[in-house]
CSV table of C-alpha atoms in Angstrom, one decimal:
chain,number,residue,atom,x,y,z
A,1074,UNK,CA,0.1,36.4,6.3
A,1075,UNK,CA,0.2,40.1,6.6
A,1076,UNK,CA,-1.7,43.0,5.0
A,1077,UNK,CA,-0.9,46.1,3.5
A,1078,UNK,CA,-2.9,48.6,1.7
A,1079,UNK,CA,-1.7,49.9,-1.3
A,1080,UNK,CA,-3.7,52.9,-3.1
A,1081,UNK,CA,-6.7,51.7,-1.0
A,1082,UNK,CA,-6.8,48.3,-1.6
A,1083,UNK,CA,-5.8,45.3,0.6
A,1084,UNK,CA,-2.6,43.7,-0.9
A,1085,UNK,CA,-1.2,40.3,1.0
A,1086,UNK,CA,1.9,38.9,1.6
A,1087,UNK,CA,2.6,35.4,2.7
A,1088,UNK,CA,5.2,35.2,5.5
A,1089,UNK,CA,7.9,32.6,5.1
A,1090,UNK,CA,7.5,30.7,8.3
A,1091,UNK,CA,9.6,27.1,8.8
A,1092,UNK,CA,8.3,24.2,10.4
A,1093,UNK,CA,9.4,23.8,14.0
A,1094,UNK,CA,10.8,21.3,16.1
A,1095,UNK,CA,7.4,20.1,16.6
A,1096,UNK,CA,7.2,19.4,13.3
A,1097,UNK,CA,10.6,17.3,13.1
A,1098,UNK,CA,9.5,14.9,15.6
A,1099,UNK,CA,6.8,13.2,13.1
A,1100,UNK,CA,10.1,12.6,10.9
A,1101,UNK,CA,10.2,9.3,12.7
A,1102,UNK,CA,7.1,8.2,10.8
A,1103,UNK,CA,8.4,9.0,7.2
A,1104,UNK,CA,9.1,6.2,5.0
A,1105,UNK,CA,7.0,3.1,3.7
A,1106,UNK,CA,6.1,0.4,6.0
A,1107,UNK,CA,4.9,-3.3,5.8
A,1108,UNK,CA,2.2,-3.9,8.9
A,1109,UNK,CA,0.8,-7.5,10.3
A,1110,UNK,CA,-0.7,-8.4,13.3
A,1111,UNK,CA,-3.9,-9.2,14.8
A,1112,UNK,CA,-7.3,-7.4,14.9
A,1113,UNK,CA,-10.2,-8.3,17.4
A,1114,UNK,CA,-13.8,-8.0,17.2
A,1115,UNK,CA,-17.2,-9.1,17.6
A,1116,UNK,CA,-17.2,-11.9,20.2
A,1117,UNK,CA,-14.7,-10.0,22.8
A,1118,UNK,CA,-15.5,-10.0,26.4
A,1119,UNK,CA,-13.9,-9.1,29.4
A,1120,UNK,CA,-12.9,-12.3,30.1
A,1121,UNK,CA,-11.1,-13.2,26.8
A,1122,UNK,CA,-10.7,-9.9,25.1
A,1123,UNK,CA,-8.4,-11.3,22.3
A,1124,UNK,CA,-11.2,-13.9,21.1
A,1125,UNK,CA,-12.4,-13.7,17.5
A,1126,UNK,CA,-8.9,-12.6,16.2
A,1127,UNK,CA,-8.4,-12.0,12.4
A,1128,UNK,CA,-4.9,-11.0,10.5
A,1129,UNK,CA,-4.2,-7.5,10.1
A,1130,UNK,CA,-2.1,-7.4,6.8
A,1131,UNK,CA,-0.8,-3.7,5.1
A,1132,UNK,CA,1.3,-1.5,3.6
A,1133,UNK,CA,1.3,2.2,4.7
A,1134,UNK,CA,3.5,5.3,3.9
A,1135,UNK,CA,4.2,8.9,5.6
A,1136,UNK,CA,5.5,11.5,3.5
A,1137,UNK,CA,5.6,15.3,4.0
A,1138,UNK,CA,3.3,17.5,1.9
A,1139,UNK,CA,5.3,19.9,0.6
A,1140,UNK,CA,6.2,23.1,2.9
A,1141,UNK,CA,6.7,20.3,5.8
A,1142,UNK,CA,4.0,21.2,8.2
A,1143,UNK,CA,1.3,18.3,7.4
A,1144,UNK,CA,2.4,14.5,7.2
A,1145,UNK,CA,0.1,12.5,4.8
A,1146,UNK,CA,-0.2,8.8,6.1
A,1147,UNK,CA,-1.3,6.6,3.1
A,1148,UNK,CA,-2.8,2.9,4.3
A,1149,UNK,CA,-3.7,-0.3,2.2
A,1150,UNK,CA,-4.5,-3.6,3.6
A,1151,UNK,CA,-6.5,-6.4,4.8
A,1152,UNK,CA,-8.4,-7.4,7.9
A,1153,UNK,CA,-9.5,-10.7,7.8
A,1154,UNK,CA,-11.9,-10.8,4.3
A,1155,UNK,CA,-12.3,-6.8,4.7
A,1156,UNK,CA,-10.0,-4.5,2.6
A,1157,UNK,CA,-8.8,-1.5,4.7
A,1158,UNK,CA,-7.7,1.8,2.7
A,1159,UNK,CA,-7.6,5.2,3.5
A,1160,UNK,CA,-5.8,8.6,4.1
A,1161,UNK,CA,-4.8,10.5,7.3
A,1162,UNK,CA,-3.3,13.8,7.8
A,1163,UNK,CA,-1.3,14.6,10.7
A,1164,UNK,CA,0.1,18.5,11.7
A,1165,UNK,CA,1.0,20.0,14.7
A,1166,UNK,CA,-1.3,23.2,16.0
A,1167,UNK,CA,1.3,25.4,17.5
A,1168,UNK,CA,-1.9,27.7,18.9
A,1169,UNK,CA,-3.4,24.6,20.7
A,1170,UNK,CA,0.2,23.2,21.6
A,1171,UNK,CA,-1.2,19.9,20.2
A,1172,UNK,CA,-0.7,17.3,17.2
A,1173,UNK,CA,-3.8,16.9,15.3
A,1174,UNK,CA,-5.0,14.0,13.4
A,1175,UNK,CA,-7.9,13.6,10.5
A,1176,UNK,CA,-8.8,10.2,9.1
A,1177,UNK,CA,-10.5,8.8,6.5
A,1178,UNK,CA,-11.0,5.1,5.0
A,1179,UNK,CA,-13.0,3.1,2.5
A,1180,UNK,CA,-15.4,2.3,5.4
A,1181,UNK,CA,-16.4,5.9,5.4
A,1182,UNK,CA,-15.2,6.1,8.9
A,1183,UNK,CA,-13.6,9.6,9.8
A,1184,UNK,CA,-11.6,9.6,13.0
A,1185,UNK,CA,-10.2,13.0,14.1
A,1186,UNK,CA,-8.1,12.9,17.3
A,1187,UNK,CA,-5.2,14.1,19.0
A,1188,UNK,CA,-1.7,12.7,18.9
A,1189,UNK,CA,0.8,13.5,21.6
A,1190,UNK,CA,4.6,12.3,22.0
A,1191,UNK,CA,5.7,11.2,25.6
A,1192,UNK,CA,8.3,8.4,27.4
A,1193,UNK,CA,9.5,7.9,23.8
A,1194,UNK,CA,6.1,6.9,22.4
A,1195,UNK,CA,3.4,8.5,20.1
A,1196,UNK,CA,-0.2,8.0,21.5
A,1197,UNK,CA,-3.4,8.7,19.9
A,1198,UNK,CA,-6.9,9.5,21.2
A,1199,UNK,CA,-10.1,9.8,19.4
A,1200,UNK,CA,-13.8,9.8,20.4
A,1201,UNK,CA,-14.1,6.2,20.1
A,1202,UNK,CA,-10.5,5.2,19.8
A,1203,UNK,CA,-6.8,5.2,21.1
A,1204,UNK,CA,-3.4,3.7,20.3
A,1205,UNK,CA,-0.1,3.7,21.1
A,1206,UNK,CA,3.1,3.9,19.1
A,1207,UNK,CA,6.5,2.2,20.5
A,1208,UNK,CA,9.5,2.7,17.7
A,1209,UNK,CA,12.4,0.3,17.8
A,1210,UNK,CA,16.0,2.2,18.9
A,1211,UNK,CA,16.8,1.7,15.5
A,1212,UNK,CA,13.5,3.8,14.0
A,1213,UNK,CA,12.9,0.9,11.7
A,1214,UNK,CA,10.1,-0.9,13.8
A,1215,UNK,CA,6.7,0.0,15.3
A,1216,UNK,CA,4.5,-1.7,17.7
A,1217,UNK,CA,1.1,-0.3,17.4
A,1218,UNK,CA,-1.8,-1.2,20.2
A,1219,UNK,CA,-5.3,0.0,19.3
A,1220,UNK,CA,-8.4,0.1,21.7
A,1221,UNK,CA,-11.6,1.1,21.0
A,1222,UNK,CA,-14.4,2.3,22.9
A,1223,UNK,CA,-18.0,0.2,22.4
A,1224,UNK,CA,-21.2,1.4,24.3
A,1225,UNK,CA,-18.7,2.5,27.2
A,1226,UNK,CA,-16.7,-0.3,27.5
A,1227,UNK,CA,-12.9,-0.3,26.4
A,1228,UNK,CA,-11.9,-3.3,24.3
A,1229,UNK,CA,-8.6,-4.1,22.4
A,1230,UNK,CA,-8.6,-3.6,18.6
A,1231,UNK,CA,-5.5,-4.7,17.3
A,1232,UNK,CA,-1.9,-5.5,18.1
A,1233,UNK,CA,0.1,-4.7,15.0
A,1234,UNK,CA,4.0,-4.9,14.3
A,1235,UNK,CA,5.4,-2.4,11.3
A,1236,UNK,CA,8.7,-2.6,9.9
A,1237,UNK,CA,10.5,0.0,7.7
A,1238,UNK,CA,11.0,-1.3,3.9
A,1239,UNK,CA,12.0,2.4,2.3
């Protein structure tokens, strides 16, 4: 936004800035996805990190907020007997040269982290969580692996597979 002074009053003019190549990398997420897999929780140990698994099933969608600067991710699903619903906003911070993510869910969790793209995979790193998204060659499948930090130990949270349905 630029400012001009006309008759002693500040006037603001919006600059037309288009999303860049960094934004376009996020296009691989755009669409509707069906997600299934396993979530792991209490009862885990280093000896058996996959103990006490429950089924994870859900529907997700990613779409651009008008303007093309921010991707909006809606998720609705079931983890065992517990519903999981929420929304995430993903954008590129040109000043910091990083992707940022802010996620909110029906359990009151707020996850704030950074995303990155390297060697064909997307990664997310937050305070208590991290994950990796690996897309199939056709861009219509993604394999997702989540880890969580619990009392300074890193545990597997979930292993999921998403298939693009639209």
